[in-house]
Coordinates of C-alpha atoms in Angstrom, one line a residue:
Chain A
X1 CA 37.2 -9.5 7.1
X2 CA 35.6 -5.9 7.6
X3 CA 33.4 -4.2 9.6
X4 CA 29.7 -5.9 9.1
X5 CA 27.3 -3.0 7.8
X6 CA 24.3 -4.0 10.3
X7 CA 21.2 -2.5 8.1
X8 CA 18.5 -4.2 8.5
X9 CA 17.0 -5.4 5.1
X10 CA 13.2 -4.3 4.4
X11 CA 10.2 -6.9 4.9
X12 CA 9.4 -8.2 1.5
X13 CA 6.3 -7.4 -0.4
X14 CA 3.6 -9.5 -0.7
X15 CA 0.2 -9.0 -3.0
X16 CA -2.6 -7.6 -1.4
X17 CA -5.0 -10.6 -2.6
X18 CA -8.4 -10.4 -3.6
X19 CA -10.1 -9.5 -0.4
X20 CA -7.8 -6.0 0.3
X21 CA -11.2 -4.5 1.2
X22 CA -11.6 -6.6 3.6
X23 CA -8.4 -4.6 5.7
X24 CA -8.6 -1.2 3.8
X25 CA -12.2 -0.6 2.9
X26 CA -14.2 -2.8 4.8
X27 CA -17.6 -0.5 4.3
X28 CA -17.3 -1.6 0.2
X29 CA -16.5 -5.2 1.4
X30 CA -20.0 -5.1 2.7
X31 CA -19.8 -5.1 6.8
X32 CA -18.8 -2.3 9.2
X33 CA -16.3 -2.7 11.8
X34 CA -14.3 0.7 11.7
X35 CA -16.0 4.2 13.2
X36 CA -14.5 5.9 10.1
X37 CA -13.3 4.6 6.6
X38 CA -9.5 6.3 6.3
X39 CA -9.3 7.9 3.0
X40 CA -12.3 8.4 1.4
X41 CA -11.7 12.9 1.9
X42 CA -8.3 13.6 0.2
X43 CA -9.1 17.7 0.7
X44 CA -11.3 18.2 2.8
X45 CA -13.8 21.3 3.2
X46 CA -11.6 24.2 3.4
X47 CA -9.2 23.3 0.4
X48 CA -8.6 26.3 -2.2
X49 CA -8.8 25.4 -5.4
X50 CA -10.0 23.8 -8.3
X51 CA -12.4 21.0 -7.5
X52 CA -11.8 18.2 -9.9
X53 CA -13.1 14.4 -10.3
X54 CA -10.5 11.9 -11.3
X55 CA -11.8 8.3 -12.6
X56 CA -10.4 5.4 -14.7
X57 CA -10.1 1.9 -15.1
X58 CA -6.9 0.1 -14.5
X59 CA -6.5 -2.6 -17.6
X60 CA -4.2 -6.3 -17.3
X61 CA -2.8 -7.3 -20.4
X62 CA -5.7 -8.8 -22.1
X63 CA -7.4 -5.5 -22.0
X64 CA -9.6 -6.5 -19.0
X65 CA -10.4 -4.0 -17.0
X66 CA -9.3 -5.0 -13.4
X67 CA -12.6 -5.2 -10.7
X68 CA -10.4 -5.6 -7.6
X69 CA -7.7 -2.7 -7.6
X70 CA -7.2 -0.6 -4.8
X71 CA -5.1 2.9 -5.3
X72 CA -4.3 5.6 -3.1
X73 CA -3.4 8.9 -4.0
X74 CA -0.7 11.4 -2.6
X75 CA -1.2 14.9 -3.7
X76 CA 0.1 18.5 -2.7
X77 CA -2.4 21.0 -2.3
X78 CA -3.4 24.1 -4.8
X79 CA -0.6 25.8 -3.5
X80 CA 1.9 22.5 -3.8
X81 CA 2.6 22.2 -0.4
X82 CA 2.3 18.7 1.3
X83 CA 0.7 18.2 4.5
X84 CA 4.4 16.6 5.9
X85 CA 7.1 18.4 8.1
X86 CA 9.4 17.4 5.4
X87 CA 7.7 20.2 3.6
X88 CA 9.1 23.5 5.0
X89 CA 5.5 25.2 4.3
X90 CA 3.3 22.5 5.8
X91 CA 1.9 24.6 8.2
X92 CA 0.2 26.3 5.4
X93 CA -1.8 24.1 4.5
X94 CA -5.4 24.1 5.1
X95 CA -6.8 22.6 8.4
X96 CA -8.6 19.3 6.9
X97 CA -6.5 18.8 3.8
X98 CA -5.2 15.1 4.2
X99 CA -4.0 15.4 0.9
X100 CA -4.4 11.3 0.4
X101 CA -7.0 9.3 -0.2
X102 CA -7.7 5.8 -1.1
X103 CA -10.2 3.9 -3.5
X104 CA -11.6 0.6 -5.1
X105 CA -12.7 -0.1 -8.4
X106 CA -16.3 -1.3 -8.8
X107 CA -17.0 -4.6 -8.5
X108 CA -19.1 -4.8 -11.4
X109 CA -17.3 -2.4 -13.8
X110 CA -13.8 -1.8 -12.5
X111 CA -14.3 2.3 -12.7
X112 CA -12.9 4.1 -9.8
X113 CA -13.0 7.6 -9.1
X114 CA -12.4 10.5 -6.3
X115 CA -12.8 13.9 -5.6
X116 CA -10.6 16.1 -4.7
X117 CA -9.1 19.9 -5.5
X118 CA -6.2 20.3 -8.3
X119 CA -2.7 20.2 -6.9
X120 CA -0.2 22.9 -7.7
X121 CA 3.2 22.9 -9.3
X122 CA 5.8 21.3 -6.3
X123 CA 9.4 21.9 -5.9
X124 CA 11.6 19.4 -7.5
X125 CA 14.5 18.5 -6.9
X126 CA 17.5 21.4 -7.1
X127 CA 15.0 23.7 -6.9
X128 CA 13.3 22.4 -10.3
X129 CA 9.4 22.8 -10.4
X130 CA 7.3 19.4 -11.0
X131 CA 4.2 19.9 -13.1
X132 CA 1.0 19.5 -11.0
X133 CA 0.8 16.0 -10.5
X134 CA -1.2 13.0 -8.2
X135 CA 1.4 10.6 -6.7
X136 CA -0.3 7.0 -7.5
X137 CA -0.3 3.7 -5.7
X138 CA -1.9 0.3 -6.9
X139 CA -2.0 -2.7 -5.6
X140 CA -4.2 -5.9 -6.3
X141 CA -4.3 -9.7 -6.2
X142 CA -1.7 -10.4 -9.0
X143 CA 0.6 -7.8 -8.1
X144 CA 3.2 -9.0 -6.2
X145 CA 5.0 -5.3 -4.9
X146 CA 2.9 -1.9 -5.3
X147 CA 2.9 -0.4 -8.7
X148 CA 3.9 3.6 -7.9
X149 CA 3.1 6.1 -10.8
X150 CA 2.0 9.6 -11.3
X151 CA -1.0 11.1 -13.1
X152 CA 0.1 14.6 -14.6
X153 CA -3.1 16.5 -16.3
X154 CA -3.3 17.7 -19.8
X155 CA -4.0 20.7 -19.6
X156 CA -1.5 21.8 -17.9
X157 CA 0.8 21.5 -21.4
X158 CA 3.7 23.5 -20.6
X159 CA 4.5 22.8 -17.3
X160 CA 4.3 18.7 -18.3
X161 CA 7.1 19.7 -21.0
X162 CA 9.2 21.3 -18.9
X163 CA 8.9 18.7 -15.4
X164 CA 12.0 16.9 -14.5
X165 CA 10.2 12.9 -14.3
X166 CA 8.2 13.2 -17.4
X167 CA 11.9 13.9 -19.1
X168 CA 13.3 11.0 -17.9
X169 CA 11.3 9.0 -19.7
X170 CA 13.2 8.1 -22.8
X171 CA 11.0 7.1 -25.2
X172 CA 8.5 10.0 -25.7
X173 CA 5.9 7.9 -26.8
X174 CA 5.4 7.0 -23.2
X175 CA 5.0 9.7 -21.6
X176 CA 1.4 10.4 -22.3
X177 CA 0.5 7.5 -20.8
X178 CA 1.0 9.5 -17.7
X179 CA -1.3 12.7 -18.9
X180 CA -5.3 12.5 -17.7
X181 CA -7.8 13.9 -20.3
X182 CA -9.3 16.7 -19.3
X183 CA -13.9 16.9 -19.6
X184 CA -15.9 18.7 -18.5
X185 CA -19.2 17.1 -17.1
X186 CA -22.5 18.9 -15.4
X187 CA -20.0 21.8 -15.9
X188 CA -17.4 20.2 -13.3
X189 CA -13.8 18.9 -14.8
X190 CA -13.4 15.3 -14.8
X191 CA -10.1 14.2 -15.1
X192 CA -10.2 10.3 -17.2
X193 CA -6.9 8.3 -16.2
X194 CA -6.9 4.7 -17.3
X195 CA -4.0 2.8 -16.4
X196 CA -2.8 -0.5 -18.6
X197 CA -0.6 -2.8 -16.7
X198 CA 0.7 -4.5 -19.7
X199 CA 1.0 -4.3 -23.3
X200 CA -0.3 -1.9 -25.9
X201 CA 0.1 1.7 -24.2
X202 CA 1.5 0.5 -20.8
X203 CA 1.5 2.8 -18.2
X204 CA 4.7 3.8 -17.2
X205 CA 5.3 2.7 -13.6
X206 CA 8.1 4.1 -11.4
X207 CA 10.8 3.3 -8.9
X208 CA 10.6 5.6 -6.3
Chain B
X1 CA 14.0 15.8 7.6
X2 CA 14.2 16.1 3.7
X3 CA 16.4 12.6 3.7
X4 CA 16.1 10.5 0.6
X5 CA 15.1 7.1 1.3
X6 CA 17.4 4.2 0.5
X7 CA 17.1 2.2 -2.8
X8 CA 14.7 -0.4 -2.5
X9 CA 16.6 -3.3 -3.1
X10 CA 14.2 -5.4 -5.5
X11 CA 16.2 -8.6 -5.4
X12 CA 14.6 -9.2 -2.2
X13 CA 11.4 -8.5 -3.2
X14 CA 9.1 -10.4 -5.7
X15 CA 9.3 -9.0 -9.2
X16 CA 6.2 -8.3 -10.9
X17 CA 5.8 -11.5 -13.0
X18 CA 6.1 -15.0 -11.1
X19 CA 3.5 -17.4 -13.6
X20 CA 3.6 -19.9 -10.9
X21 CA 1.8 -17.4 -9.1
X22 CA -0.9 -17.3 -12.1
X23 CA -2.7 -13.6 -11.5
X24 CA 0.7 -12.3 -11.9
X25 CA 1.2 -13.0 -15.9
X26 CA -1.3 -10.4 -17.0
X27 CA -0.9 -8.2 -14.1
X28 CA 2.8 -7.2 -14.4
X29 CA 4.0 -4.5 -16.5
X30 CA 6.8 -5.4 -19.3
X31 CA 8.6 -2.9 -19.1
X32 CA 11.2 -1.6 -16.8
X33 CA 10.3 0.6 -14.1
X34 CA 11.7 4.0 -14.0
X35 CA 14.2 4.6 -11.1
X36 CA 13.9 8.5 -9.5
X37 CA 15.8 10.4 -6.8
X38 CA 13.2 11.4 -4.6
X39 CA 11.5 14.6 -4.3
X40 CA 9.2 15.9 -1.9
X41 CA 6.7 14.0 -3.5
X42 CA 8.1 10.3 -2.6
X43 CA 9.6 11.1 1.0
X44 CA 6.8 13.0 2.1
X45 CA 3.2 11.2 3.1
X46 CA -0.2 10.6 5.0
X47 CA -0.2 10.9 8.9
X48 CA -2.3 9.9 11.2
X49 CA -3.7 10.8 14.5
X50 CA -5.7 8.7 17.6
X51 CA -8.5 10.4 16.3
X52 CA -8.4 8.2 12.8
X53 CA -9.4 5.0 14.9
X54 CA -11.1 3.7 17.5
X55 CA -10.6 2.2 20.7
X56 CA -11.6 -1.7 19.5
X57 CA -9.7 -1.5 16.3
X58 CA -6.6 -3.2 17.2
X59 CA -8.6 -6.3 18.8
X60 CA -10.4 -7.9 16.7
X61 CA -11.6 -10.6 19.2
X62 CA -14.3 -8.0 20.1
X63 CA -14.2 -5.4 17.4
X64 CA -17.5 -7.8 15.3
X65 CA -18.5 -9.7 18.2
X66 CA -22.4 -9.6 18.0
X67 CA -23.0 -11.3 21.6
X68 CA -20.3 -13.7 21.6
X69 CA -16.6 -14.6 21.1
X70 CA -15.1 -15.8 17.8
X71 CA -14.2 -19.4 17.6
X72 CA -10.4 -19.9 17.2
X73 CA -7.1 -20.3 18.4
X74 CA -7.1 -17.0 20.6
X75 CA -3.4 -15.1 19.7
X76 CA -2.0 -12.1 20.1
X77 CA 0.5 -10.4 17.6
X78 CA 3.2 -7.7 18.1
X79 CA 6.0 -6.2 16.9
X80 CA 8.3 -3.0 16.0
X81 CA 8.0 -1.3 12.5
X82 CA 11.1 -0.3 12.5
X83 CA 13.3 1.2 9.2
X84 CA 16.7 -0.8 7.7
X85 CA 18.9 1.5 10.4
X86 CA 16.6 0.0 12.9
X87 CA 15.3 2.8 14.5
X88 CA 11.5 2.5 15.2
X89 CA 8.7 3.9 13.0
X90 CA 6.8 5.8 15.7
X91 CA 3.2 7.3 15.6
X92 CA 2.6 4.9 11.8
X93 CA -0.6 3.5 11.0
X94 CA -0.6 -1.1 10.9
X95 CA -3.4 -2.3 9.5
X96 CA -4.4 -6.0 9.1
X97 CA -6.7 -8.2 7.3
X98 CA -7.5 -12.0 7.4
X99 CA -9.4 -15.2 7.2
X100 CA -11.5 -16.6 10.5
X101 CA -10.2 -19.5 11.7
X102 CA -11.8 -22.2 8.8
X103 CA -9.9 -19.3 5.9
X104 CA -13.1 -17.9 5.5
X105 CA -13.3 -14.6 4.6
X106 CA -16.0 -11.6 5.3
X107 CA -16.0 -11.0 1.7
X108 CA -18.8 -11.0 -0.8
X109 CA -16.4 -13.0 -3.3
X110 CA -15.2 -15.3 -1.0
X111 CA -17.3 -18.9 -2.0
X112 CA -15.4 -21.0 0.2
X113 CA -17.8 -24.1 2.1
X114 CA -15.8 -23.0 5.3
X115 CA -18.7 -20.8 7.1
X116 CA -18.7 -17.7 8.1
X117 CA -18.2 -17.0 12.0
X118 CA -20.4 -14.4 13.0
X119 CA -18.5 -13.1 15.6
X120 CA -15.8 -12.2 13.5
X121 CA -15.3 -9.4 10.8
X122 CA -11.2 -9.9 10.3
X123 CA -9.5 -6.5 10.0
X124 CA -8.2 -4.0 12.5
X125 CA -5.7 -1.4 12.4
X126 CA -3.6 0.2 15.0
X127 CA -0.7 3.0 15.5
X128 CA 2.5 2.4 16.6
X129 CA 3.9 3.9 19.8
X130 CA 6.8 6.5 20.2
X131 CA 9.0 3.1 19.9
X132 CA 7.6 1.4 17.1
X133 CA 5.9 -0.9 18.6
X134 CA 2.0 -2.6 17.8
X135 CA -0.1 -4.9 19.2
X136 CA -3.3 -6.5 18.8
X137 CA -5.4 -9.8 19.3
X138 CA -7.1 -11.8 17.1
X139 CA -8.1 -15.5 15.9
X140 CA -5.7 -17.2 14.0
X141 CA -6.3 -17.6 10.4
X142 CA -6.9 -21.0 8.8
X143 CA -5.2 -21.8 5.6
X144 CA -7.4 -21.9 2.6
X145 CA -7.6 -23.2 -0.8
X146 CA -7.7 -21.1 -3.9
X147 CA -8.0 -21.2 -7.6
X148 CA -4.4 -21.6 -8.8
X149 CA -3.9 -24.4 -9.7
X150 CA -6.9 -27.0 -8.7
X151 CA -5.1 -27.8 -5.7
X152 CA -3.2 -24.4 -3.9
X153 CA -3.7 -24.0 -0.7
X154 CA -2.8 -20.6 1.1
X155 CA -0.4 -20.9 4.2
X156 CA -2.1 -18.9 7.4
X157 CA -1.7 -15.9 6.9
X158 CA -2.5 -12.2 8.4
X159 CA -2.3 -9.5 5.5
X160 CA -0.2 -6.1 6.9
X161 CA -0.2 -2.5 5.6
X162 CA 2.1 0.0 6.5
X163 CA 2.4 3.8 6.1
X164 CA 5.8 4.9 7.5
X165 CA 6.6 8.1 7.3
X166 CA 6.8 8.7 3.6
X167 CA 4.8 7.8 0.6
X168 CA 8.0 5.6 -1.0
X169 CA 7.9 3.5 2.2
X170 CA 4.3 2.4 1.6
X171 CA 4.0 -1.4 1.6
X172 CA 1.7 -4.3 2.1
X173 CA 3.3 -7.6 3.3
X174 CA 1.6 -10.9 4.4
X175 CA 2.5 -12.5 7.8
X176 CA 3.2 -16.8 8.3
X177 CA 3.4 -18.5 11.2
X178 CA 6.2 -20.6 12.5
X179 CA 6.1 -24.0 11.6
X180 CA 3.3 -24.0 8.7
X181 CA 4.5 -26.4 5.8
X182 CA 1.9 -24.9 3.8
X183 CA 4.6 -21.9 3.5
X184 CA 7.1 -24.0 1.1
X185 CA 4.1 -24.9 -1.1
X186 CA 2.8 -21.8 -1.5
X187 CA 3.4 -19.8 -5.0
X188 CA 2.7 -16.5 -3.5
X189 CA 5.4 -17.2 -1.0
X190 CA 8.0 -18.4 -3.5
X191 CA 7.2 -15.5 -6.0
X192 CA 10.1 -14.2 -3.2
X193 CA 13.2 -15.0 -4.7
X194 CA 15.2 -14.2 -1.6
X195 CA 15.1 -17.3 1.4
X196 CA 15.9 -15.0 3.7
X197 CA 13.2 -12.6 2.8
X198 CA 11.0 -14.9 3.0
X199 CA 12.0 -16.1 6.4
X200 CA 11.4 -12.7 7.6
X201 CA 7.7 -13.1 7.0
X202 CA 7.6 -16.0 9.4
X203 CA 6.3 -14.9 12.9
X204 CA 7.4 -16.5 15.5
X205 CA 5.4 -18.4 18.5
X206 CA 6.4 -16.2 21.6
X207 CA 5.5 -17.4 25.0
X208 CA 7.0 -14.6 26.8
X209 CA 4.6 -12.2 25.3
X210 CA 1.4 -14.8 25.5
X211 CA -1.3 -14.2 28.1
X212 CA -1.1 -17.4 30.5
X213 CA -4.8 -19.4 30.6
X214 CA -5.5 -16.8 28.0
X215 CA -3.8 -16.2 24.6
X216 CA -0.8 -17.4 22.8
X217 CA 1.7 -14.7 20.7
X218 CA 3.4 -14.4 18.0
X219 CA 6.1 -11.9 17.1
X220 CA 6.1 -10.0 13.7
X221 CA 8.9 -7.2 13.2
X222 CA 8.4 -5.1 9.9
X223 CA 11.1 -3.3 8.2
X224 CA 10.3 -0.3 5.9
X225 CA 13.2 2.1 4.3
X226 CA 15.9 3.5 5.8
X227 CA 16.5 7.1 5.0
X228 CA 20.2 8.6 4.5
X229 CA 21.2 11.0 7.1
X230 CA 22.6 14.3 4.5
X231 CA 26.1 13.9 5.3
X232 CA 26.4 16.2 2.3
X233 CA 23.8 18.2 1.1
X234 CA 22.3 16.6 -1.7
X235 CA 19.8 19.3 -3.0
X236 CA 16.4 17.3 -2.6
X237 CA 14.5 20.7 -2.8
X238 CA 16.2 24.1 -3.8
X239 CA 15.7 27.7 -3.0

């Protein structure tokens, strides 16, 4: 016999289920209950930096788009800094800047979208600079433990080459399944992300 | 506080495709999942303040009541969040979701025949203390049946989120109650390969914490990842 190692084991995921609003965005489930809806300002007003629009559609593997996803977003500000003390320059980030944020698809359509400024380039790990980059988080009835992925943006071409997670992909032919299209609309960048849970062009999901 | 979190062991949890949990078969991705270190981007995340929520949030016995009560078992439900070195979570948003007690839901898609009670909306959401610990009171849920196959029927259950106090520990879990037998039925439940994993989803009745003439309880721990103490410098961000 040995010594037992007494770590607790972590609570097992379970799917969100259809009615996630219900908990997380009531206000789009139709009733109000909550003062304030958490996450719907990822910058808020003082943010520098480029204001951008992010939408997509999140796809199953028939190709349909999915009308019940929820994602939240993680994000370091235009200067790269999170708002966490884990970051040594958090307290430079700007007073209002939550840097997440949390959305549903539409009902009818499955589009989701959100507003928020452009992150910049964060330190990696061993000092390696990650390319600008939204930290993503989806869950929905069907799937059974949070999908994590990242949305890196396409114009931003030589930083993407040179980021540390991007080159771990192996097959190269994934990778751009990570890279949002860059338009411009009413003169404002919108950054188009659609993310395919299965088949043709999936999405590259992470362990984190 | 730059620690990595610990691997997320994924035998406990469900993996993405379980087909007796039907959703699941186009809704899971095929290939592997890409295993990082962290960075500053996974072990940091959101915080949140008193100021996020209200003072009703965490009951939701009043938090819809429209000049009355909710009709239900009346229960309360605590616990710690606490991480897999046991050590509470402290100052971590909880936030819940559920059925009234006939497993109706306050949602636009749910068709169920049960009715709606009008007294109650079914979330809430809460922060935990310096310790760890949440409470809040509420209706128990009533199971429900859904389209699975033509005759599924979900277990009671009260849907959990939790923050933590990085991104990589996010998670959403569902809460049973002791001595349901819908549990062994249930697909959702069983997509957990792990018996003991799921046994840790199963609250249990807890006098000492009920409100005599009042309210029954139920405990609910939740454990998020641990996070390695840097024995050794392992260079999770570099000068």
């Amino acid at each position: 016999m040995v010594q037992p190692l007494n770590y607790l084991r972590e609570t097992a995921s379970q799917t969100a289920g259809p009615y996630v609003h219900i908990g997380l965005a009531p206000g789009a489930a139709g009733f109000k209950t909550f003062d304030q809806e958490l996450g719907t300002d990822i910058a808020g007003p003082n943010a520098k930096g480029e204001r951008i629009a992010v939408e997509g559609v999140v796809f199953d593997g028939t190709g349909s788009p999915l009308k019940d996803v929820l994602i939240e977003v993680w994000q370091a500000n235009a200067a790269g800094v999170y708002p966490h003390p884990a970051d040594r320059r958090s307290a430079e980030v700007e007073e209002g800047f939550r840097g997440w944020g949390r959305v549903i698809s539409d009902f009818a359509t499955g589009l989701w979208s959100f507003e928020t400024v452009k992150p910049g380039v964060v330190s990696g790990r061993n000092g390696r600079p990650m390319a600008p980059h939204l930290n993503l988080w989806i869950v929905a009835r069907g799937i059974n433990i949070g999908l994590n992925t990242r949305m890196y943006f396409a114009d931003e071409t030589d930083a993407n080459a040179a980021d540390p997670v991007l080159n771990l992909i192996e097959q190269e032919n994934r990778r751009p399944t990570l890279i949002a299209r860059r338009e411009e609309r009413d003169g404002r960048p919108v950054y188009r992300f659609d993310i395919r849970l299965q088949g043709e062009n999936e999405t590259v999901f992470l362990d984190v | 506080m730059t620690a990595e979190f610990f691997q997320r062991d994924r035998t406990l949890h469900p993996p993405a495709l379980t087909p007796t949990y039907k959703t699941s078969v186009a809704r899971s991705p095929r290939y592997a999942l890409l295993s990082l270190q962290n960075s500053l981007s996974e072990v940091t995340g959101p915080r949140f303040g008193h100021n996020d929520i209200g003072a009703l949030d965490n009951d939701l016995i009043l938090n819809y009541a429209h000049g009355g009560e909710p009709i239900g078992e009346r229960i309360i439900v605590h616990g710690r969040v606490l991480d897999e070195t046991g050590r509470g979570v402290p100052n971590t948003l909880v936030e819940f979701w559920q059925a009234n007690a006939g497993g109706r839901y306050r949602h636009k898609k749910d068709t169920y025949l049960a009715p709606i009670d009008p007294n109650f909306g079914g979330c809430g959401r809460t922060l935990t203390d310096e310790a760890g610990y949440y409470h809040f009171r509420t209706i128990k849920p009533g199971a429900y049946p859904w389209r699975n196959w033509v005759n599924n029927w979900r277990p009671a259950h009260i849907h959990f989120s939790v923050f933590g106090s990085g991104f990589a520990q996010r998670l959403i879990t569902q809460m049973y109650f002791e001595g349901d037998p819908l549990i062994r039925n249930c697909p959702i439940v069983r997509a957990i390969p792990d018996q003991d994993a799921v046994d840790q989803l199963i609250a249990p009745l807890d006098l000492n914490a009920a409100a005599p003439l009042d309210c029954l309880a139920y405990k609910f721990d939740i454990v998020l990842r641990g996070s390695r103490s840097t024995l050794f410098e392992n260079r999770l961000e570099g000068n």
